[in-house]
C-alpha cells in the first residue's frame, strides 16, 4: 500500500499533477506508474491513458460525476440554443448557412489538414500552442484573451505553482459524417458554434478585461491538433476533461480533495457549447464563490511560506554577512598582528645587530686595552721566580712566554687573548677599557698531564700551581662564539 509519508515534497507535487491530469483517485497505482517512469510525468500520463482511457471515460471519479451532473443543464441550454436554428430553418436554411459560412468554415477546418498529415507524428506542445495562436490571430485578429504559450501539462503546472485559475478552451472541427445530409447540417451547426464563440466571446473586451483582472491563465487548442502527439490515446485531453460538445471550456483550480493532504488541479466547472461573455463570466464568478475560499486559503498558506522563506533567507543573509564581517575582522586582526609582529621582529633583529656590533667594537677595544696593559715578559736580569710556559693554540700555532711567578692565572688568559696582536707587533693607542662591558674569554687553558682546567677567575699565583711551575706545556681549548 502506497503511503505519502514515503514521498518527498517534489514527488508529492508530481503525484498531485499526475492525479490532476488523469483524474484518478487510485493512489497506489499512480505511485507505481510514476515510479516505473522514475517520476517523469509525461510518459507516466501517457502510460495511464494507453491502458485506461476508456475506463476513465466510462467511470469518472465521484467528484467529477457531480461536476458533470451540474453541467447537464448548461449542456442542454447550449445545445438547445444552437439547435433551435436548425429545427426552425430546416434543411434549406442549413444549406444556405453552409454557403454563407463556407469561407469561415474552411478557416475553422483548415488546421485539420495539417493535423491529418502529421497525425502519426509527435509534436512539441509549445510548437502546437504557437501554431494555435498564430492561426487564431490570422483568422480573428490580435485582440483576444491571452493564451498560454505551452503544453497542457505545462499550463496545469504553472497554474498549480502560481495558484491561479486555469481556463481550458477546446475547439474541434470534427463532425458526424455518417450521412451526407447530417454531415452538412451538423457541420454548419458546429462551425457556427465555433465562430460565434470566437467572435462574440474570446475577442470580447468585457471577457478580456475580466480575465486580466482575475489573473486567469488561459490555455486553448484544437482537439485533434493538441491530442495527436500523445501517442496511442487519441483523446487525451478530452478524456481527462470529459468534453463531448465543442467549443468546450473548463475552469480548473488547485484544491485539496477530502481525505487527502496533497492538493491537485481539479475541474470545478465545465461549459459546453458557445456561450456569451456574460454567461462565461457569470459561470466563472459562481465557481469563485464556491471554491475561491479554498484557493485563497492556499494562497495565504503560500504567502505565509513565502514570508517565512523570505525571513529565513534574510536571516541566513544577515548571518552570512555577520559571519563574513567577523571573518574579515579576524583576517584583518591577524594581518595586523602579523604586520606588527614583523615590525617587532625587524626592530628586534635590528637592535640585536646593533648590540652585536656594539659588543664586537667594545670587545676589540677591550682586547686593545689588554694589549697595552700587558706586563712585560721578565728578562734574563730578572732575579725573581719565572715560569716558562708553552701554549698550543686552537689553530695549531705554539706560543711560548715567560711569566713572573707572582702573576695570576688571569694574566695567562690576557696573554692568549692579545697574542694575535703580539704577532703583529703593533702598538695600540687604548689606555682604558670600554664602559658597561664584561669581557668573555672564548677559550679555556688546560694542563694535559695531569689534566687540569685553569679558571680565569682563580686568584692563585703561578708559582703556587705545581702544574705551571717552573714550566709547563698547556693546551688552549677554543670555544665557538657566534659573536665573532
GROMACS .gro file of C-alpha atoms in nm:
model
  484
    1UNK     CA    1   0.000   0.000   0.000
    2UNK     CA    2   0.145   0.333  -0.107
    3UNK     CA    3   0.200   0.591   0.163
    4UNK     CA    4   0.250   0.964   0.115
    5UNK     CA    5   0.491   0.961   0.409
    6UNK     CA    6   0.741   0.774   0.191
    7UNK     CA    7   0.745   1.053  -0.073
    8UNK     CA    8   0.943   1.373  -0.064
    9UNK     CA    9   0.790   1.712  -0.144
   10UNK     CA   10   0.891   1.704  -0.511
   11UNK     CA   11   0.738   1.359  -0.558
   12UNK     CA   12   0.418   1.468  -0.382
   13UNK     CA   13   0.392   1.761  -0.622
   14UNK     CA   14   0.439   1.534  -0.926
   15UNK     CA   15   0.181   1.292  -0.783
   16UNK     CA   16  -0.067   1.578  -0.747
   17UNK     CA   17  -0.008   1.681  -1.109
   18UNK     CA   18  -0.049   1.322  -1.227
   19UNK     CA   19  -0.381   1.282  -1.044
   20UNK     CA   20  -0.496   1.624  -1.167
   21UNK     CA   21  -0.428   1.530  -1.528
   22UNK     CA   22  -0.561   1.175  -1.513
   23UNK     CA   23  -0.845   1.245  -1.262
   24UNK     CA   24  -0.767   0.918  -1.086
   25UNK     CA   25  -0.801   0.863  -0.713
   26UNK     CA   26  -0.604   0.536  -0.716
   27UNK     CA   27  -0.305   0.647  -0.509
   28UNK     CA   28  -0.119   0.317  -0.517
   29UNK     CA   29  -0.149   0.276  -0.894
   30UNK     CA   30  -0.048   0.637  -0.951
   31UNK     CA   31   0.267   0.594  -0.742
   32UNK     CA   32   0.350   0.266  -0.918
   33UNK     CA   33   0.320   0.421  -1.266
   34UNK     CA   34   0.527   0.725  -1.169
   35UNK     CA   35   0.792   0.506  -1.006
   36UNK     CA   36   0.816   0.294  -1.324
   37UNK     CA   37   0.900   0.610  -1.518
   38UNK     CA   38   1.133   0.747  -1.250
   39UNK     CA   39   0.883   1.020  -1.165
   40UNK     CA   40   0.885   1.158  -1.519
   41UNK     CA   41   0.534   1.299  -1.556
   42UNK     CA   42   0.466   1.289  -1.929
   43UNK     CA   43   0.548   0.921  -2.003
   44UNK     CA   44   0.361   0.823  -1.687
   45UNK     CA   45   0.048   1.006  -1.804
   46UNK     CA   46   0.081   0.851  -2.148
   47UNK     CA   47   0.104   0.501  -1.999
   48UNK     CA   48  -0.204   0.569  -1.787
   49UNK     CA   49  -0.412   0.667  -2.089
   50UNK     CA   50  -0.270   0.394  -2.309
   51UNK     CA   51  -0.425   0.140  -2.076
   52UNK     CA   52  -0.717   0.311  -1.905
   53UNK     CA   53  -0.857   0.579  -2.136
   54UNK     CA   54  -1.189   0.406  -2.197
   55UNK     CA   55  -1.229   0.303  -1.838
   56UNK     CA   56  -1.159   0.654  -1.718
   57UNK     CA   57  -1.413   0.791  -1.964
   58UNK     CA   58  -1.685   0.544  -1.872
   59UNK     CA   59  -1.636   0.567  -1.496
   60UNK     CA   60  -1.530   0.918  -1.391
   61UNK     CA   61  -1.449   0.984  -1.023
   62UNK     CA   62  -1.736   1.071  -0.792
   63UNK     CA   63  -1.647   1.440  -0.767
   64UNK     CA   64  -1.620   1.462  -1.145
   65UNK     CA   65  -1.959   1.291  -1.188
   66UNK     CA   66  -2.110   1.555  -0.962
   67UNK     CA   67  -1.948   1.829  -1.170
   68UNK     CA   68  -2.067   1.666  -1.488
   69UNK     CA   69  -2.419   1.641  -1.347
   70UNK     CA   70  -2.416   2.008  -1.252
   71UNK     CA   71  -2.329   2.091  -1.611
   72UNK     CA   72  -2.615   1.894  -1.767
   73UNK     CA   73  -2.841   2.195  -1.773
   74UNK     CA   74  -2.575   2.406  -1.938
   75UNK     CA   75  -2.514   2.139  -2.198
   76UNK     CA   76  -2.883   2.126  -2.264
   77UNK     CA   77  -2.916   2.501  -2.287
   78UNK     CA   78  -2.615   2.532  -2.513
   79UNK     CA   79  -2.741   2.255  -2.740
   80UNK     CA   80  -3.093   2.394  -2.744
   81UNK     CA   81  -2.975   2.745  -2.822
   82UNK     CA   82  -2.766   2.629  -3.110
   83UNK     CA   83  -3.002   2.360  -3.225
   84UNK     CA   84  -3.310   2.585  -3.232
   85UNK     CA   85  -3.194   2.748  -3.552
   86UNK     CA   86  -3.155   2.411  -3.716
   87UNK     CA   87  -3.507   2.292  -3.627
   88UNK     CA   88  -3.668   2.625  -3.728
   89UNK     CA   89  -3.498   2.684  -4.061
   90UNK     CA   90  -3.489   2.319  -4.172
   91UNK     CA   91  -3.261   2.170  -4.433
   92UNK     CA   92  -3.284   2.460  -4.681
   93UNK     CA   93  -3.163   2.710  -4.424
   94UNK     CA   94  -2.883   2.475  -4.334
   95UNK     CA   95  -2.778   2.467  -4.696
   96UNK     CA   96  -2.793   2.845  -4.721
   97UNK     CA   97  -2.592   2.872  -4.398
   98UNK     CA   98  -2.338   2.639  -4.546
   99UNK     CA   99  -2.292   2.871  -4.846
  100UNK     CA  100  -2.278   3.184  -4.629
  101UNK     CA  101  -2.023   3.033  -4.392
  102UNK     CA  102  -1.826   2.830  -4.642
  103UNK     CA  103  -1.523   3.059  -4.627
  104UNK     CA  104  -1.519   3.080  -4.248
  105UNK     CA  105  -1.580   2.707  -4.227
  106UNK     CA  106  -1.269   2.647  -4.430
  107UNK     CA  107  -1.079   2.871  -4.188
  108UNK     CA  108  -1.200   2.666  -3.896
  109UNK     CA  109  -1.131   2.332  -4.060
  110UNK     CA  110  -0.800   2.440  -4.211
  111UNK     CA  111  -0.588   2.328  -3.915
  112UNK     CA  112  -0.716   1.973  -3.951
  113UNK     CA  113  -0.541   1.939  -4.286
  114UNK     CA  114  -0.200   1.969  -4.125
  115UNK     CA  115  -0.324   1.753  -3.843
  116UNK     CA  116  -0.423   1.469  -4.071
  117UNK     CA  117  -0.090   1.493  -4.249
  118UNK     CA  118   0.114   1.481  -3.928
  119UNK     CA  119  -0.129   1.278  -3.721
  120UNK     CA  120   0.116   0.996  -3.664
  121UNK     CA  121   0.399   1.230  -3.563
  122UNK     CA  122   0.467   1.352  -3.213
  123UNK     CA  123   0.488   1.732  -3.192
  124UNK     CA  124   0.623   1.965  -2.931
  125UNK     CA  125   0.338   2.107  -2.716
  126UNK     CA  126   0.494   2.453  -2.733
  127UNK     CA  127   0.502   2.437  -3.112
  128UNK     CA  128   0.136   2.333  -3.118
  129UNK     CA  129   0.041   2.618  -2.885
  130UNK     CA  130   0.234   2.862  -3.102
  131UNK     CA  131   0.060   2.730  -3.414
  132UNK     CA  132  -0.281   2.758  -3.248
  133UNK     CA  133  -0.218   3.121  -3.151
  134UNK     CA  134  -0.071   3.209  -3.490
  135UNK     CA  135  -0.369   3.072  -3.679
  136UNK     CA  136  -0.611   3.222  -3.427
  137UNK     CA  137  -0.465   3.568  -3.482
  138UNK     CA  138  -0.459   3.517  -3.856
  139UNK     CA  139  -0.831   3.441  -3.863
  140UNK     CA  140  -0.965   3.659  -3.582
  141UNK     CA  141  -0.713   3.938  -3.522
  142UNK     CA  142  -0.471   4.028  -3.245
  143UNK     CA  143  -0.728   4.133  -2.984
  144UNK     CA  144  -0.833   3.830  -2.780
  145UNK     CA  145  -0.788   3.670  -2.442
  146UNK     CA  146  -0.423   3.594  -2.369
  147UNK     CA  147  -0.341   3.229  -2.436
  148UNK     CA  148  -0.064   3.048  -2.250
  149UNK     CA  149   0.219   2.951  -2.483
  150UNK     CA  150   0.296   2.599  -2.374
  151UNK     CA  151   0.157   2.248  -2.345
  152UNK     CA  152  -0.146   2.139  -2.147
  153UNK     CA  153   0.067   1.984  -1.871
  154UNK     CA  154   0.279   2.300  -1.855
  155UNK     CA  155  -0.033   2.512  -1.812
  156UNK     CA  156  -0.153   2.287  -1.529
  157UNK     CA  157   0.183   2.308  -1.356
  158UNK     CA  158   0.208   2.686  -1.396
  159UNK     CA  159  -0.143   2.740  -1.257
  160UNK     CA  160  -0.072   2.498  -0.972
  161UNK     CA  161   0.257   2.665  -0.884
  162UNK     CA  162   0.120   3.020  -0.905
  163UNK     CA  163  -0.222   2.933  -0.752
  164UNK     CA  164  -0.411   3.080  -1.045
  165UNK     CA  165  -0.743   2.995  -1.204
  166UNK     CA  166  -0.691   2.794  -1.521
  167UNK     CA  167  -0.937   2.808  -1.810
  168UNK     CA  168  -0.908   2.539  -2.078
  169UNK     CA  169  -1.071   2.613  -2.415
  170UNK     CA  170  -1.102   2.325  -2.664
  171UNK     CA  171  -1.219   2.363  -3.023
  172UNK     CA  172  -1.291   2.085  -3.270
  173UNK     CA  173  -1.352   2.081  -3.643
  174UNK     CA  174  -1.471   1.720  -3.643
  175UNK     CA  175  -1.827   1.640  -3.744
  176UNK     CA  176  -2.051   1.340  -3.796
  177UNK     CA  177  -2.016   1.204  -4.150
  178UNK     CA  178  -2.245   0.902  -4.132
  179UNK     CA  179  -2.474   1.063  -4.381
  180UNK     CA  180  -2.426   1.345  -4.628
  181UNK     CA  181  -2.729   1.533  -4.504
  182UNK     CA  182  -2.635   1.505  -4.139
  183UNK     CA  183  -2.277   1.596  -4.227
  184UNK     CA  184  -2.385   1.920  -4.389
  185UNK     CA  185  -2.630   2.017  -4.116
  186UNK     CA  186  -2.415   1.923  -3.819
  187UNK     CA  187  -2.103   2.070  -3.976
  188UNK     CA  188  -2.277   2.402  -4.024
  189UNK     CA  189  -2.400   2.394  -3.665
  190UNK     CA  190  -2.052   2.307  -3.538
  191UNK     CA  191  -1.892   2.581  -3.748
  192UNK     CA  192  -2.150   2.833  -3.635
  193UNK     CA  193  -2.083   2.745  -3.271
  194UNK     CA  194  -1.708   2.794  -3.313
  195UNK     CA  195  -1.741   3.121  -3.499
  196UNK     CA  196  -1.996   3.262  -3.257
  197UNK     CA  197  -1.789   3.160  -2.956
  198UNK     CA  198  -1.472   3.309  -3.103
  199UNK     CA  199  -1.618   3.628  -3.249
  200UNK     CA  200  -1.852   3.709  -2.961
  201UNK     CA  201  -1.669   3.564  -2.662
  202UNK     CA  202  -1.293   3.510  -2.694
  203UNK     CA  203  -1.236   3.850  -2.854
  204UNK     CA  204  -1.481   4.027  -2.623
  205UNK     CA  205  -1.337   4.332  -2.448
  206UNK     CA  206  -1.550   4.251  -2.145
  207UNK     CA  207  -1.409   3.898  -2.119
  208UNK     CA  208  -1.052   4.008  -2.189
  209UNK     CA  209  -1.063   4.265  -1.909
  210UNK     CA  210  -1.231   4.020  -1.671
  211UNK     CA  211  -0.968   3.751  -1.730
  212UNK     CA  212  -0.686   4.003  -1.691
  213UNK     CA  213  -0.832   4.147  -1.370
  214UNK     CA  214  -0.865   3.799  -1.219
  215UNK     CA  215  -0.517   3.690  -1.333
  216UNK     CA  216  -0.663   3.389  -1.514
  217UNK     CA  217  -0.432   3.157  -1.706
  218UNK     CA  218  -0.594   3.055  -2.036
  219UNK     CA  219  -0.491   2.761  -2.249
  220UNK     CA  220  -0.653   2.682  -2.582
  221UNK     CA  221  -0.618   2.432  -2.861
  222UNK     CA  222  -0.780   2.235  -3.136
  223UNK     CA  223  -0.872   1.889  -3.010
  224UNK     CA  224  -0.720   1.694  -3.296
  225UNK     CA  225  -0.404   1.907  -3.302
  226UNK     CA  226  -0.325   1.909  -2.934
  227UNK     CA  227  -0.403   1.539  -2.887
  228UNK     CA  228  -0.241   1.388  -3.196
  229UNK     CA  229   0.106   1.388  -3.036
  230UNK     CA  230   0.002   1.191  -2.731
  231UNK     CA  231   0.056   0.850  -2.888
  232UNK     CA  232  -0.194   0.565  -2.860
  233UNK     CA  233  -0.461   0.766  -2.678
  234UNK     CA  234  -0.628   0.993  -2.937
  235UNK     CA  235  -0.848   1.170  -2.683
  236UNK     CA  236  -0.602   1.253  -2.408
  237UNK     CA  237  -0.732   1.596  -2.302
  238UNK     CA  238  -1.098   1.540  -2.391
  239UNK     CA  239  -1.094   1.214  -2.191
  240UNK     CA  240  -0.945   1.392  -1.895
  241UNK     CA  241  -1.185   1.685  -1.905
  242UNK     CA  242  -1.484   1.470  -2.018
  243UNK     CA  243  -1.556   1.702  -2.309
  244UNK     CA  244  -1.828   1.593  -2.553
  245UNK     CA  245  -1.951   1.917  -2.709
  246UNK     CA  246  -1.738   2.189  -2.860
  247UNK     CA  247  -1.635   2.460  -2.810
  248UNK     CA  248  -1.562   2.331  -2.461
  249UNK     CA  249  -1.449   2.540  -2.163
  250UNK     CA  250  -1.324   2.405  -1.829
  251UNK     CA  251  -1.244   2.603  -1.515
  252UNK     CA  252  -0.968   2.439  -1.309
  253UNK     CA  253  -0.817   2.536  -0.975
  254UNK     CA  254  -0.592   2.377  -0.715
  255UNK     CA  255  -0.790   2.201  -0.442
  256UNK     CA  256  -0.721   1.953  -0.165
  257UNK     CA  257  -0.956   1.656  -0.203
  258UNK     CA  258  -1.140   1.526   0.100
  259UNK     CA  259  -0.931   1.268   0.282
  260UNK     CA  260  -0.608   1.378   0.114
  261UNK     CA  261  -0.327   1.609   0.217
  262UNK     CA  262  -0.193   1.663  -0.135
  263UNK     CA  263  -0.369   1.938  -0.333
  264UNK     CA  264  -0.425   1.875  -0.702
  265UNK     CA  265  -0.567   2.060  -1.001
  266UNK     CA  266  -0.941   1.997  -1.012
  267UNK     CA  267  -1.210   2.079  -1.268
  268UNK     CA  268  -1.471   2.289  -1.085
  269UNK     CA  269  -1.692   2.375  -1.384
  270UNK     CA  270  -1.748   2.267  -1.745
  271UNK     CA  271  -1.914   2.482  -2.008
  272UNK     CA  272  -2.005   2.305  -2.333
  273UNK     CA  273  -2.109   2.486  -2.645
  274UNK     CA  274  -2.100   2.850  -2.742
  275UNK     CA  275  -2.188   3.095  -2.465
  276UNK     CA  276  -2.180   3.473  -2.443
  277UNK     CA  277  -1.913   3.661  -2.249
  278UNK     CA  278  -2.161   3.747  -1.974
  279UNK     CA  279  -2.261   3.383  -1.929
  280UNK     CA  280  -1.897   3.273  -1.916
  281UNK     CA  281  -1.817   3.549  -1.667
  282UNK     CA  282  -2.119   3.455  -1.451
  283UNK     CA  283  -2.013   3.090  -1.451
  284UNK     CA  284  -1.662   3.193  -1.354
  285UNK     CA  285  -1.793   3.414  -1.073
  286UNK     CA  286  -2.009   3.128  -0.950
  287UNK     CA  287  -1.706   2.898  -0.947
  288UNK     CA  288  -1.516   3.161  -0.750
  289UNK     CA  289  -1.800   3.183  -0.499
  290UNK     CA  290  -1.799   2.804  -0.450
  291UNK     CA  291  -1.427   2.737  -0.450
  292UNK     CA  292  -1.246   3.070  -0.417
  293UNK     CA  293  -1.215   3.048  -0.040
  294UNK     CA  294  -1.019   2.723  -0.068
  295UNK     CA  295  -0.785   2.875  -0.325
  296UNK     CA  296  -0.748   3.188  -0.114
  297UNK     CA  297  -0.655   2.970   0.183
  298UNK     CA  298  -0.387   2.801  -0.026
  299UNK     CA  299  -0.266   3.145  -0.136
  300UNK     CA  300  -0.247   3.260   0.225
  301UNK     CA  301  -0.054   2.945   0.315
  302UNK     CA  302   0.178   3.001   0.019
  303UNK     CA  303   0.223   3.367   0.113
  304UNK     CA  304   0.298   3.263   0.471
  305UNK     CA  305   0.552   3.009   0.346
  306UNK     CA  306   0.700   3.274   0.120
  307UNK     CA  307   0.718   3.519   0.411
  308UNK     CA  308   0.884   3.253   0.626
  309UNK     CA  309   1.116   3.159   0.340
  310UNK     CA  310   1.200   3.525   0.285
  311UNK     CA  311   1.253   3.571   0.659
  312UNK     CA  312   1.481   3.267   0.672
  313UNK     CA  313   1.660   3.394   0.364
  314UNK     CA  314   1.709   3.735   0.525
  315UNK     CA  315   1.822   3.571   0.848
  316UNK     CA  316   2.062   3.349   0.657
  317UNK     CA  317   2.183   3.651   0.462
  318UNK     CA  318   2.229   3.851   0.783
  319UNK     CA  319   2.409   3.556   0.942
  320UNK     CA  320   2.635   3.515   0.639
  321UNK     CA  321   2.708   3.887   0.633
  322UNK     CA  322   2.776   3.886   1.007
  323UNK     CA  323   2.995   3.578   0.970
  324UNK     CA  324   3.174   3.740   0.677
  325UNK     CA  325   3.224   4.058   0.879
  326UNK     CA  326   3.358   3.855   1.172
  327UNK     CA  327   3.587   3.661   0.941
  328UNK     CA  328   3.707   3.985   0.784
  329UNK     CA  329   3.773   4.125   1.131
  330UNK     CA  330   3.964   3.812   1.226
  331UNK     CA  331   4.156   3.823   0.899
  332UNK     CA  332   4.227   4.193   0.942
  333UNK     CA  333   4.330   4.146   1.304
  334UNK     CA  334   4.552   3.854   1.210
  335UNK     CA  335   4.709   4.053   0.928
  336UNK     CA  336   4.760   4.348   1.162
  337UNK     CA  337   4.915   4.124   1.426
  338UNK     CA  338   5.139   3.967   1.163
  339UNK     CA  339   5.245   4.311   1.043
  340UNK     CA  340   5.310   4.424   1.399
  341UNK     CA  341   5.498   4.102   1.473
  342UNK     CA  342   5.704   4.151   1.158
  343UNK     CA  343   5.782   4.509   1.264
  344UNK     CA  344   5.875   4.393   1.612
  345UNK     CA  345   6.088   4.113   1.473
  346UNK     CA  346   6.259   4.357   1.239
  347UNK     CA  347   6.319   4.602   1.521
  348UNK     CA  348   6.442   4.322   1.744
  349UNK     CA  349   6.676   4.195   1.474
  350UNK     CA  350   6.797   4.547   1.412
  351UNK     CA  351   6.852   4.600   1.783
  352UNK     CA  352   7.029   4.267   1.813
  353UNK     CA  353   7.254   4.356   1.520
  354UNK     CA  354   7.332   4.691   1.677
  355UNK     CA  355   7.405   4.522   2.009
  356UNK     CA  356   7.622   4.265   1.834
  357UNK     CA  357   7.816   4.535   1.656
  358UNK     CA  358   7.847   4.737   1.977
  359UNK     CA  359   7.964   4.430   2.165
  360UNK     CA  360   8.215   4.346   1.893
  361UNK     CA  361   8.350   4.701   1.899
  362UNK     CA  362   8.377   4.701   2.278
  363UNK     CA  363   8.540   4.360   2.268
  364UNK     CA  364   8.804   4.480   2.027
  365UNK     CA  365   8.853   4.791   2.240
  366UNK     CA  366   8.896   4.577   2.550
  367UNK     CA  367   9.146   4.348   2.375
  368UNK     CA  368   9.347   4.652   2.266
  369UNK     CA  369   9.332   4.775   2.625
  370UNK     CA  370   9.469   4.437   2.743
  371UNK     CA  371   9.738   4.456   2.479
  372UNK     CA  372   9.854   4.796   2.601
  373UNK     CA  373   9.838   4.695   2.967
  374UNK     CA  374  10.004   4.353   2.926
  375UNK     CA  375  10.304   4.319   3.169
  376UNK     CA  376  10.647   4.294   3.013
  377UNK     CA  377  10.798   3.948   2.980
  378UNK     CA  378  11.073   3.907   3.250
  379UNK     CA  379  11.421   3.929   3.106
  380UNK     CA  380  11.742   3.744   3.189
  381UNK     CA  381  11.829   4.000   3.454
  382UNK     CA  382  11.507   3.927   3.646
  383UNK     CA  383  11.605   3.777   3.984
  384UNK     CA  384  11.262   3.651   4.087
  385UNK     CA  385  11.084   3.328   4.012
  386UNK     CA  386  10.995   3.273   3.650
  387UNK     CA  387  10.755   3.021   3.490
  388UNK     CA  388  10.823   2.932   3.128
  389UNK     CA  389  10.501   2.817   2.960
  390UNK     CA  390  10.431   2.676   2.617
  391UNK     CA  391  10.075   2.710   2.472
  392UNK     CA  392   9.940   2.505   2.184
  393UNK     CA  393   9.671   2.722   2.027
  394UNK     CA  394   9.350   2.609   1.863
  395UNK     CA  395   9.482   2.688   1.513
  396UNK     CA  396   9.790   2.473   1.573
  397UNK     CA  397  10.033   2.755   1.649
  398UNK     CA  398  10.256   2.735   1.951
  399UNK     CA  399  10.318   3.037   2.176
  400UNK     CA  400  10.600   3.041   2.432
  401UNK     CA  401  10.635   3.305   2.702
  402UNK     CA  402  10.791   3.353   3.044
  403UNK     CA  403  10.585   3.486   3.331
  404UNK     CA  404  10.684   3.612   3.673
  405UNK     CA  405  10.596   3.374   3.950
  406UNK     CA  406  10.376   3.631   4.120
  407UNK     CA  407  10.149   3.674   3.816
  408UNK     CA  408   9.798   3.526   3.824
  409UNK     CA  409   9.609   3.277   3.608
  410UNK     CA  410   9.417   3.573   3.459
  411UNK     CA  411   9.743   3.705   3.313
  412UNK     CA  412   9.774   3.382   3.114
  413UNK     CA  413   9.428   3.444   2.964
  414UNK     CA  414   9.520   3.805   2.886
  415UNK     CA  415   9.830   3.688   2.702
  416UNK     CA  416   9.639   3.436   2.488
  417UNK     CA  417   9.367   3.696   2.413
  418UNK     CA  418   9.617   3.953   2.279
  419UNK     CA  419   9.854   3.701   2.116
  420UNK     CA  420   9.733   3.780   1.759
  421UNK     CA  421   9.823   4.145   1.822
  422UNK     CA  422  10.160   4.050   1.966
  423UNK     CA  423  10.240   3.862   1.649
  424UNK     CA  424  10.175   4.181   1.454
  425UNK     CA  425  10.398   4.375   1.688
  426UNK     CA  426  10.175   4.678   1.663
  427UNK     CA  427  10.114   4.923   1.943
  428UNK     CA  428   9.752   5.016   2.006
  429UNK     CA  429   9.653   5.353   2.148
  430UNK     CA  430   9.396   5.238   2.401
  431UNK     CA  431   9.455   5.306   2.768
  432UNK     CA  432   9.108   5.244   2.917
  433UNK     CA  433   8.855   4.961   2.894
  434UNK     CA  434   8.509   5.024   2.742
  435UNK     CA  435   8.220   5.121   2.970
  436UNK     CA  436   7.945   4.879   3.058
  437UNK     CA  437   8.129   4.585   2.918
  438UNK     CA  438   8.202   4.247   3.068
  439UNK     CA  439   8.459   4.051   2.877
  440UNK     CA  440   8.413   3.687   2.798
  441UNK     CA  441   8.709   3.466   2.709
  442UNK     CA  442   8.622   3.223   2.435
  443UNK     CA  443   8.879   2.967   2.530
  444UNK     CA  444   8.999   2.761   2.824
  445UNK     CA  445   9.357   2.687   2.932
  446UNK     CA  446   9.416   2.322   3.020
  447UNK     CA  447   9.714   2.127   3.159
  448UNK     CA  448   9.707   1.785   2.986
  449UNK     CA  449   9.912   1.571   3.234
  450UNK     CA  450   9.762   1.551   3.482
  451UNK     CA  451   9.461   1.709   3.319
  452UNK     CA  452   9.353   2.030   3.486
  453UNK     CA  453   9.149   2.326   3.375
  454UNK     CA  454   9.256   2.665   3.497
  455UNK     CA  455   8.973   2.902   3.579
  456UNK     CA  456   9.026   3.263   3.473
  457UNK     CA  457   8.877   3.382   3.799
  458UNK     CA  458   9.135   3.193   4.007
  459UNK     CA  459   9.346   3.416   4.235
  460UNK     CA  460   9.633   3.169   4.261
  461UNK     CA  461   9.980   3.280   4.169
  462UNK     CA  462  10.166   3.087   3.905
  463UNK     CA  463  10.437   2.981   4.148
  464UNK     CA  464  10.169   2.824   4.366
  465UNK     CA  465  10.046   2.597   4.086
  466UNK     CA  466  10.256   2.279   4.060
  467UNK     CA  467  10.119   2.220   3.709
  468UNK     CA  468  10.264   2.552   3.598
  469UNK     CA  469  10.581   2.589   3.796
  470UNK     CA  470  10.858   2.612   3.685
  471UNK     CA  471  10.744   2.519   3.332
  472UNK     CA  472  10.452   2.353   3.159
  473UNK     CA  473  10.301   2.262   2.824
  474UNK     CA  474   9.943   2.388   2.807
  475UNK     CA  475   9.655   2.349   2.565
  476UNK     CA  476   9.424   2.636   2.464
  477UNK     CA  477   9.078   2.486   2.406
  478UNK     CA  478   8.890   2.733   2.184
  479UNK     CA  479   8.511   2.762   2.213
  480UNK     CA  480   8.284   2.853   1.922
  481UNK     CA  481   8.150   3.207   1.953
  482UNK     CA  482   7.864   3.328   1.736
  483UNK     CA  483   7.953   3.687   1.800
  484UNK     CA  484   8.285   3.657   1.630
   0.00000   0.00000   0.00000
